[in-house]
PDB file of C-alpha atoms in Angstrom:
ATOM      1  CA  MET Y  16     183.992  26.315 309.421  1.00 45.00           C
ATOM      2  CA  SER Y  17     186.455  27.417 306.694  1.00 41.00           C
ATOM      3  CA  ASN Y  18     190.013  26.428 307.180  1.00 47.00           C
ATOM      4  CA  THR Y  19     191.294  29.722 305.681  1.00 46.00           C
ATOM      5  CA  ALA Y  20     189.109  32.207 307.474  1.00 50.00           C
ATOM      6  CA  PRO Y  21     191.213  34.618 309.462  1.00 50.00           C
ATOM      7  CA  ILE Y  22     190.690  34.980 313.203  1.00 49.00           C
ATOM      8  CA  PRO Y  23     189.253  38.583 313.617  1.00 47.00           C
ATOM      9  CA  ARG Y  24     191.313  40.411 316.135  1.00 47.00           C
ATOM     10  CA  ALA Y  25     192.446  43.880 317.133  1.00 43.00           C
ATOM     11  CA  PRO Y  26     196.181  44.753 316.885  1.00 44.00           C
ATOM     12  CA  LEU Y  27     198.063  43.415 319.866  1.00 41.00           C
ATOM     13  CA  PRO Y  28     199.441  46.199 322.095  1.00 41.00           C
ATOM     14  CA  VAL Y  29     203.211  45.781 322.690  1.00 40.00           C
ATOM     15  CA  ILE Y  30     204.887  46.774 326.017  1.00 36.00           C
ATOM     16  CA  GLY Y  31     208.687  46.271 325.640  1.00 40.00           C
ATOM     17  CA  ASP Y  32     209.142  42.804 324.103  1.00 40.00           C
ATOM     18  CA  GLU Y  33     205.890  41.404 325.495  1.00 41.00           C
ATOM     19  CA  ILE Y  34     202.597  41.350 323.696  1.00 39.00           C
ATOM     20  CA  THR Y  35     199.652  42.082 325.900  1.00 48.00           C
ATOM     21  CA  ILE Y  36     195.907  41.946 325.384  1.00 46.00           C
ATOM     22  CA  SER Y  37     193.109  43.098 327.641  1.00 49.00           C
ATOM     23  CA  PRO Y  38     189.983  41.042 328.501  1.00 52.00           C
ATOM     24  CA  SER Y  39     187.798  43.451 326.468  1.00 53.00           C
ATOM     25  CA  GLU Y  40     190.136  43.106 323.444  1.00 47.00           C
ATOM     26  CA  LEU Y  41     189.874  39.274 323.800  1.00 45.00           C
ATOM     27  CA  ARG Y  42     186.040  39.512 323.849  1.00 51.00           C
ATOM     28  CA  SER Y  43     186.129  41.580 320.729  1.00 48.00           C
ATOM     29  CA  LEU Y  44     187.816  38.739 318.775  1.00 51.00           C
ATOM     30  CA  GLY Y  45     184.409  37.116 318.582  1.00 55.00           C
ATOM     31  CA  GLY Y  46     183.207  33.625 318.367  1.00 69.00           C
ATOM     32  CA  GLU Y  47     185.627  32.368 315.787  1.00 77.00           C
ATOM     33  CA  LEU Y  48     188.508  32.227 318.216  1.00 80.00           C
ATOM     34  CA  GLN Y  49     186.326  30.734 320.961  1.00 83.00           C
ATOM     35  CA  ARG Y  50     185.187  27.962 318.509  1.00 87.00           C
ATOM     36  CA  PHE Y  51     188.749  27.357 317.494  1.00 90.00           C
ATOM     37  CA  MET Y  52     189.993  26.939 321.023  1.00 91.00           C
ATOM     38  CA  LEU Y  53     187.031  24.571 321.812  1.00 93.00           C
ATOM     39  CA  GLU Y  54     188.118  22.220 319.023  1.00 95.00           C
ATOM     40  CA  TYR Y  55     191.401  21.888 320.951  1.00 96.00           C
ATOM     41  CA  ARG Y  56     189.828  21.268 324.268  1.00 96.00           C
ATOM     42  CA  PHE Y  57     187.549  18.586 322.653  1.00 97.00           C
ATOM     43  CA  ALA Y  58     190.486  16.826 321.004  1.00 97.00           C
ATOM     44  CA  MET Y  59     192.423  16.879 324.229  1.00 97.00           C
ATOM     45  CA  GLN Y  60     189.408  15.301 325.912  1.00 97.00           C
ATOM     46  CA  GLU Y  61     189.232  12.614 323.257  1.00 97.00           C
ATOM     47  CA  ILE Y  62     192.922  11.632 323.855  1.00 97.00           C
ATOM     48  CA  GLU Y  63     192.286  11.576 327.706  1.00 97.00           C
ATOM     49  CA  THR Y  64     189.268   9.408 327.236  1.00 97.00           C
ATOM     50  CA  LYS Y  65     191.272   6.973 325.031  1.00 97.00           C
ATOM     51  CA  LEU Y  66     193.965   6.719 327.741  1.00 97.00           C
ATOM     52  CA  ALA Y  67     191.458   6.292 330.513  1.00 96.00           C
ATOM     53  CA  ILE Y  68     189.859   3.365 328.599  1.00 96.00           C
ATOM     54  CA  LEU Y  69     193.349   1.797 328.164  1.00 94.00           C
ATOM     55  CA  ARG Y  70     194.150   2.240 331.793  1.00 94.00           C
ATOM     56  CA  GLU Y  71     190.800   0.748 332.960  1.00 94.00           C
ATOM     57  CA  GLU Y  72     191.262  -2.169 330.658  1.00 93.00           C
ATOM     58  CA  PHE Y  73     194.665  -2.941 331.925  1.00 90.00           C
ATOM     59  CA  VAL Y  74     193.586  -2.679 335.604  1.00 89.00           C
ATOM     60  CA  HIS Y  75     190.509  -4.944 335.144  1.00 89.00           C
ATOM     61  CA  MET Y  76     191.899  -7.450 332.489  1.00 86.00           C
ATOM     62  CA  HIS Y  77     195.577  -7.634 333.363  1.00 79.00           C
ATOM     63  CA  GLU Y  78     195.782  -6.411 336.964  1.00 79.00           C
ATOM     64  CA  TYR Y  79     198.343  -3.926 335.957  1.00 82.00           C
ATOM     65  CA  ASN Y  80     198.345  -0.156 335.559  1.00 86.00           C
ATOM     66  CA  PRO Y  81     200.891   1.227 333.162  1.00 89.00           C
ATOM     67  CA  ILE Y  82     199.756   4.851 333.734  1.00 94.00           C
ATOM     68  CA  GLU Y  83     200.774   6.593 336.986  1.00 94.00           C
ATOM     69  CA  HIS Y  84     199.352  10.025 336.046  1.00 94.00           C
ATOM     70  CA  VAL Y  85     197.853  12.076 333.218  1.00 97.00           C
ATOM     71  CA  SER Y  86     197.801  15.849 333.021  1.00 96.00           C
ATOM     72  CA  SER Y  87     196.594  18.087 330.262  1.00 96.00           C
ATOM     73  CA  ARG Y  88     196.204  21.803 329.333  1.00 95.00           C
ATOM     74  CA  VAL Y  89     194.974  23.939 326.508  1.00 95.00           C
ATOM     75  CA  LYS Y  90     196.809  27.267 325.847  1.00 93.00           C
ATOM     76  CA  SER Y  91     194.949  30.375 326.861  1.00 90.00           C
ATOM     77  CA  ALA Y  92     193.759  32.556 323.981  1.00 84.00           C
ATOM     78  CA  GLU Y  93     196.147  35.264 325.222  1.00 83.00           C
ATOM     79  CA  SER Y  94     199.123  32.904 325.143  1.00 89.00           C
ATOM     80  CA  LEU Y  95     198.090  31.604 321.644  1.00 89.00           C
ATOM     81  CA  LEU Y  96     197.778  35.001 320.064  1.00 84.00           C
ATOM     82  CA  SER Y  97     201.039  36.092 321.680  1.00 87.00           C
ATOM     83  CA  LYS Y  98     202.718  33.078 320.049  1.00 90.00           C
ATOM     84  CA  VAL Y  99     201.086  33.744 316.704  1.00 87.00           C
ATOM     85  CA  GLU Y 100     202.449  37.347 316.784  1.00 87.00           C
ATOM     86  CA  ARG Y 101     205.872  36.339 318.030  1.00 89.00           C
ATOM     87  CA  ARG Y 102     206.344  33.676 315.280  1.00 89.00           C
ATOM     88  CA  GLY Y 103     204.932  35.785 312.467  1.00 89.00           C
ATOM     89  CA  VAL Y 104     202.221  33.205 311.681  1.00 86.00           C
ATOM     90  CA  SER Y 105     199.320  34.272 309.497  1.00 83.00           C
ATOM     91  CA  PRO Y 106     196.224  34.950 311.680  1.00 76.00           C
ATOM     92  CA  GLU Y 107     194.064  32.189 309.770  1.00 78.00           C
ATOM     93  CA  VAL Y 108     192.715  29.118 311.327  1.00 78.00           C
ATOM     94  CA  GLY Y 109     194.448  26.859 308.834  1.00 80.00           C
ATOM     95  CA  ALA Y 110     197.884  28.574 309.243  1.00 85.00           C
ATOM     96  CA  ILE Y 111     197.674  28.476 313.079  1.00 87.00           C
ATOM     97  CA  ARG Y 112     196.637  24.859 313.145  1.00 86.00           C
ATOM     98  CA  ARG Y 113     199.551  23.963 310.768  1.00 87.00           C
ATOM     99  CA  GLU Y 114     202.263  26.048 312.374  1.00 91.00           C
ATOM    100  CA  ILE Y 115     201.493  25.826 316.108  1.00 92.00           C
ATOM    101  CA  GLN Y 116     200.888  22.265 317.184  1.00 92.00           C
ATOM    102  CA  ASP Y 117     201.175  22.505 320.853  1.00 93.00           C
ATOM    103  CA  ILE Y 118     197.903  24.379 321.502  1.00 95.00           C
ATOM    104  CA  ALA Y 119     196.484  21.294 323.319  1.00 97.00           C
ATOM    105  CA  GLY Y 120     198.885  19.084 325.329  1.00 97.00           C
ATOM    106  CA  VAL Y 121     198.487  15.829 327.247  1.00 98.00           C
ATOM    107  CA  ARG Y 122     201.454  14.369 329.462  1.00 97.00           C
ATOM    108  CA  VAL Y 123     201.308  10.667 330.330  1.00 97.00           C
ATOM    109  CA  THR Y 124     203.572   9.608 333.191  1.00 96.00           C
ATOM    110  CA  CYS Y 125     204.449   5.941 333.430  1.00 94.00           C
ATOM    111  CA  ALA Y 126     206.384   3.754 335.953  1.00 90.00           C
ATOM    112  CA  PHE Y 127     208.758   2.173 333.413  1.00 91.00           C
ATOM    113  CA  ILE Y 128     210.228   2.890 329.964  1.00 90.00           C
ATOM    114  CA  ARG Y 129     208.617  -0.179 328.515  1.00 89.00           C
ATOM    115  CA  ASP Y 130     205.198   1.276 329.493  1.00 91.00           C
ATOM    116  CA  VAL Y 131     205.960   4.443 327.612  1.00 93.00           C
ATOM    117  CA  TYR Y 132     206.475   2.569 324.268  1.00 92.00           C
ATOM    118  CA  ARG Y 133     203.640   0.152 325.016  1.00 89.00           C
ATOM    119  CA  LEU Y 134     201.134   2.965 325.481  1.00 93.00           C
ATOM    120  CA  PHE Y 135     202.350   4.990 322.494  1.00 94.00           C
ATOM    121  CA  GLY Y 136     201.938   1.828 320.372  1.00 92.00           C
ATOM    122  CA  LEU Y 137     198.448   1.129 321.662  1.00 92.00           C
ATOM    123  CA  LEU Y 138     197.244   4.720 321.353  1.00 95.00           C
ATOM    124  CA  THR Y 139     198.686   5.300 317.819  1.00 94.00           C
ATOM    125  CA  GLN Y 140     197.405   2.044 316.518  1.00 92.00           C
ATOM    126  CA  GLN Y 141     193.779   3.216 316.858  1.00 95.00           C
ATOM    127  CA  ASP Y 142     192.075   3.900 313.489  1.00 95.00           C
ATOM    128  CA  ASP Y 143     191.192   7.441 314.099  1.00 96.00           C
ATOM    129  CA  ILE Y 144     194.577   8.513 315.416  1.00 96.00           C
ATOM    130  CA  THR Y 145     197.143   9.908 312.814  1.00 95.00           C
ATOM    131  CA  VAL Y 146     200.700  10.263 313.819  1.00 95.00           C
ATOM    132  CA  LEU Y 147     202.007  13.657 312.392  1.00 94.00           C
ATOM    133  CA  GLU Y 148     205.413  13.814 314.140  1.00 94.00           C
ATOM    134  CA  VAL Y 149     207.501  11.888 316.782  1.00 94.00           C
ATOM    135  CA  GLU Y 150     210.568  12.998 318.690  1.00 94.00           C
ATOM    136  CA  ASP Y 151     212.151  10.045 320.751  1.00 94.00           C
ATOM    137  CA  TYR Y 152     214.114  11.884 323.327  1.00 94.00           C
ATOM    138  CA  ILE Y 153     214.298   8.682 325.399  1.00 93.00           C
ATOM    139  CA  GLU Y 154     216.452   6.807 322.933  1.00 90.00           C
ATOM    140  CA  HIS Y 155     218.158   9.997 321.798  1.00 92.00           C
ATOM    141  CA  PRO Y 156     218.259  12.493 324.810  1.00 92.00           C
ATOM    142  CA  LYS Y 157     218.671  16.245 324.420  1.00 91.00           C
ATOM    143  CA  ALA Y 158     222.260  17.618 325.181  1.00 88.00           C
ATOM    144  CA  ASN Y 159     221.159  18.686 328.574  1.00 88.00           C
ATOM    145  CA  GLY Y 160     219.765  15.180 329.451  1.00 90.00           C
ATOM    146  CA  TYR Y 161     216.234  15.867 328.865  1.00 92.00           C
ATOM    147  CA  LYS Y 162     214.245  12.589 328.112  1.00 94.00           C
ATOM    148  CA  SER Y 163     210.693  12.105 326.941  1.00 94.00           C
ATOM    149  CA  LEU Y 164     208.700  10.648 324.048  1.00 96.00           C
ATOM    150  CA  HIS Y 165     206.955  13.510 322.140  1.00 96.00           C
ATOM    151  CA  ALA Y 166     204.303  12.977 319.550  1.00 96.00           C
ATOM    152  CA  ILE Y 167     201.899  15.121 317.672  1.00 96.00           C
ATOM    153  CA  LEU Y 168     198.693  13.152 317.134  1.00 97.00           C
ATOM    154  CA  SER Y 169     195.752  14.268 314.983  1.00 96.00           C
ATOM    155  CA  VAL Y 170     192.428  13.210 316.360  1.00 97.00           C
ATOM    156  CA  PRO Y 171     188.968  13.837 314.787  1.00 97.00           C
ATOM    157  CA  VAL Y 172     186.466  16.033 316.542  1.00 96.00           C
ATOM    158  CA  TYR Y 173     182.873  15.808 315.359  1.00 95.00           C
ATOM    159  CA  LEU Y 174     180.964  19.109 315.808  1.00 93.00           C
ATOM    160  CA  SER Y 175     177.470  20.211 314.534  1.00 92.00           C
ATOM    161  CA  SER Y 176     179.187  21.605 311.518  1.00 90.00           C
ATOM    162  CA  GLY Y 177     181.059  18.405 310.720  1.00 94.00           C
ATOM    163  CA  ARG Y 178     184.380  16.768 311.331  1.00 95.00           C
ATOM    164  CA  VAL Y 179     187.580  18.525 312.058  1.00 94.00           C
ATOM    165  CA  ASP Y 180     191.005  16.891 312.528  1.00 94.00           C
ATOM    166  CA  VAL Y 181     192.849  18.630 315.428  1.00 95.00           C
ATOM    167  CA  PRO Y 182     196.536  17.983 316.456  1.00 95.00           C
ATOM    168  CA  VAL Y 183     197.358  17.336 320.026  1.00 97.00           C
ATOM    169  CA  GLU Y 184     200.906  17.118 321.558  1.00 97.00           C
ATOM    170  CA  VAL Y 185     201.279  13.983 323.706  1.00 97.00           C
ATOM    171  CA  GLN Y 186     204.320  13.621 325.894  1.00 97.00           C
ATOM    172  CA  PHE Y 187     205.130  10.192 327.478  1.00 97.00           C
ATOM    173  CA  ARG Y 188     207.524  10.054 330.499  1.00 96.00           C
ATOM    174  CA  THR Y 189     208.644   7.916 333.320  1.00 95.00           C
ATOM    175  CA  ILE Y 190     208.191   9.211 336.903  1.00 95.00           C
ATOM    176  CA  ALA Y 191     212.010   9.950 337.034  1.00 93.00           C
ATOM    177  CA  MET Y 192     211.989  11.786 333.737  1.00 94.00           C
ATOM    178  CA  ASP Y 193     208.969  13.836 334.860  1.00 92.00           C
ATOM    179  CA  PHE Y 194     210.617  14.821 338.103  1.00 92.00           C
ATOM    180  CA  TRP Y 195     213.768  15.941 336.303  1.00 90.00           C
ATOM    181  CA  ALA Y 196     211.870  17.982 333.739  1.00 91.00           C
ATOM    182  CA  SER Y 197     209.901  19.701 336.362  1.00 88.00           C
ATOM    183  CA  LEU Y 198     213.029  20.762 338.146  1.00 86.00           C
ATOM    184  CA  GLU Y 199     214.721  21.882 335.098  1.00 85.00           C
ATOM    185  CA  HIS Y 200     211.723  23.940 333.997  1.00 82.00           C
ATOM    186  CA  LYS Y 201     211.843  25.812 337.360  1.00 86.00           C
ATOM    187  CA  ILE Y 202     215.522  26.485 337.090  1.00 86.00           C
ATOM    188  CA  TYR Y 203     215.181  27.806 333.494  1.00 73.00           C
ATOM    189  CA  TYR Y 204     212.413  30.005 334.614  1.00 76.00           C
ATOM    190  CA  LYS Y 205     214.270  31.383 337.528  1.00 78.00           C
ATOM    191  CA  TYR Y 206     217.292  32.127 335.486  1.00 76.00           C
ATOM    192  CA  GLN Y 207     215.368  33.296 332.499  1.00 72.00           C
ATOM    193  CA  ARG Y 208     216.949  30.623 330.404  1.00 72.00           C
ATOM    194  CA  GLN Y 209     220.363  31.920 331.202  1.00 78.00           C
ATOM    195  CA  VAL Y 210     221.254  29.100 333.490  1.00 81.00           C
ATOM    196  CA  PRO Y 211     224.979  29.179 334.844  1.00 81.00           C
ATOM    197  CA  GLU Y 212     227.253  26.632 333.280  1.00 83.00           C
ATOM    198  CA  GLU Y 213     228.021  24.904 336.503  1.00 82.00           C
ATOM    199  CA  MET Y 214     224.341  24.335 337.125  1.00 82.00           C
ATOM    200  CA  MET Y 215     223.789  23.084 333.625  1.00 83.00           C
ATOM    201  CA  ALA Y 216     226.461  20.521 334.309  1.00 85.00           C
ATOM    202  CA  GLU Y 217     224.659  19.408 337.595  1.00 85.00           C
ATOM    203  CA  LEU Y 218     221.477  19.178 335.672  1.00 85.00           C
ATOM    204  CA  LYS Y 219     223.120  16.831 333.200  1.00 89.00           C
ATOM    205  CA  GLN Y 220     224.426  14.628 336.044  1.00 88.00           C
ATOM    206  CA  ALA Y 221     221.024  14.671 337.627  1.00 88.00           C
ATOM    207  CA  ALA Y 222     219.518  13.470 334.233  1.00 89.00           C
ATOM    208  CA  ASP Y 223     222.067  10.581 334.098  1.00 89.00           C
ATOM    209  CA  SER Y 224     221.154   9.628 337.592  1.00 89.00           C
ATOM    210  CA  ALA Y 225     217.397   9.727 336.731  1.00 88.00           C
ATOM    211  CA  ALA Y 226     218.136   7.465 333.674  1.00 89.00           C
ATOM    212  CA  GLU Y 227     220.103   5.001 335.892  1.00 89.00           C
ATOM    213  CA  LEU Y 228     217.206   4.959 338.368  1.00 88.00           C
ATOM    214  CA  ASP Y 229     214.752   4.114 335.524  1.00 89.00           C
ATOM    215  CA  THR Y 230     216.936   1.219 334.463  1.00 87.00           C
ATOM    216  CA  ARG Y 231     217.419  -0.137 337.997  1.00 87.00           C
ATOM    217  CA  MET Y 232     213.725   0.174 338.972  1.00 86.00           C
ATOM    218  CA  GLN Y 233     212.723  -1.702 335.812  1.00 84.00           C
ATOM    219  CA  SER Y 234     215.331  -4.297 336.588  1.00 82.00           C
ATOM    220  CA  LEU Y 235     213.971  -4.699 340.134  1.00 83.00           C
ATOM    221  CA  HIS Y 236     210.492  -5.025 338.629  1.00 77.00           C
ATOM    222  CA  VAL Y 237     211.625  -7.811 336.428  1.00 75.00           C
ATOM    223  CA  GLN Y 238     213.317  -9.643 339.369  1.00 76.00           C
ATOM    224  CA  MET Y 239     210.006  -9.511 341.232  1.00 74.00           C
ATOM    225  CA  HIS Y 240     207.710 -10.369 338.392  1.00 68.00           C
ATOM    226  CA  GLY Y 241     209.923 -11.929 335.764  1.00 67.00           C
ATOM    227  CA  GLU Y 242     210.113 -10.885 331.995  1.00 66.00           C
ATOM    228  CA  PRO Y 243     206.745 -10.496 330.468  1.00 61.00           C
ATOM    229  CA  PRO Y 244     205.766 -13.564 328.306  1.00 50.00           C
ATOM    230  CA  PRO Y 245     204.986 -13.125 324.658  1.00 48.00           C
ATOM    231  CA  THR Y 246     201.223 -13.129 325.462  1.00 47.00           C
ATOM    232  CA  SER Y 247     201.566 -10.398 328.098  1.00 51.00           C
ATOM    233  CA  PRO Y 248     200.062  -6.963 327.604  1.00 50.00           C
ATOM    234  CA  ILE Y 249     203.620  -5.723 327.769  1.00 53.00           C
ATOM    235  CA  ASN Y 250     205.181  -7.586 324.906  1.00 58.00           C
ATOM    236  CA  LEU Y 251     208.882  -6.805 324.441  1.00 60.00           C
ATOM    237  CA  GLN Y 252     208.917  -7.752 320.825  1.00 67.00           C
ATOM    238  CA  GLU Y 253     206.109  -5.359 320.160  1.00 67.00           C
ATOM    239  CA  ILE Y 254     207.911  -2.573 322.064  1.00 68.00           C
ATOM    240  CA  ARG Y 255     210.877  -3.102 319.675  1.00 74.00           C
ATOM    241  CA  GLU Y 256     208.471  -2.822 316.750  1.00 77.00           C
ATOM    242  CA  VAL Y 257     207.052   0.366 318.103  1.00 79.00           C
ATOM    243  CA  ARG Y 258     210.541   1.891 318.431  1.00 77.00           C
ATOM    244  CA  GLU Y 259     211.175   0.971 314.841  1.00 79.00           C
ATOM    245  CA  ARG Y 260     207.884   2.555 313.760  1.00 77.00           C
ATOM    246  CA  ILE Y 261     208.909   5.744 315.605  1.00 81.00           C
ATOM    247  CA  ARG Y 262     212.269   5.812 313.653  1.00 79.00           C
ATOM    248  CA  ARG Y 263     210.374   5.519 310.323  1.00 78.00           C
ATOM    249  CA  VAL Y 264     208.038   8.414 311.261  1.00 71.00           C
TER     250      VAL Y 264
END
């Protein structure tokens, strides 16, 4: 598949500020878009498989599960085309892959912050994973209190036509961070991103409470089980090295 071939499509009808496309118009886009979207689904599944292997190894070999939950999604064709139009991206496969990097997404929810960095380190040390971009909103939260570790990871997908490297957005969070982010998303949706100032202040306070909960729960965990030794699968020195590697990226 050529990386410069445009995705064939009919003009997107506009209603007000929203771009809409009918099922028949989507079908008219042909196999090129379908194949493009499949690449992202396969890449997402590759990341999910890698995480499943790590989780199973931890459970069987270390009697510890650092992953509480994994969720994933691929943008719908309609959502992708709408974003391409909105951002003025060239309707070519290469341009879309370059400019829109959240087509496929995986969210990893962990119990503790140390698990977040440990999993990021283990996943990104694999030979076939390339780190394209990292945003550490845990160490440097957003102004509203949002915390998460965001990474754009490139993973190879092997098709009948050959190898294609596909970016996948992977988010690592604790349970408390995920709960807060879910609530924030619902509030932003309800108020169409025009959230009242007093509610924004309350959201920030809730984010601070969630951060304190993360710290206290990890402290309780250490009180029960002790600090992990240097040979532990959760090596604190290695986590510090992972954080340093994130800064360099």
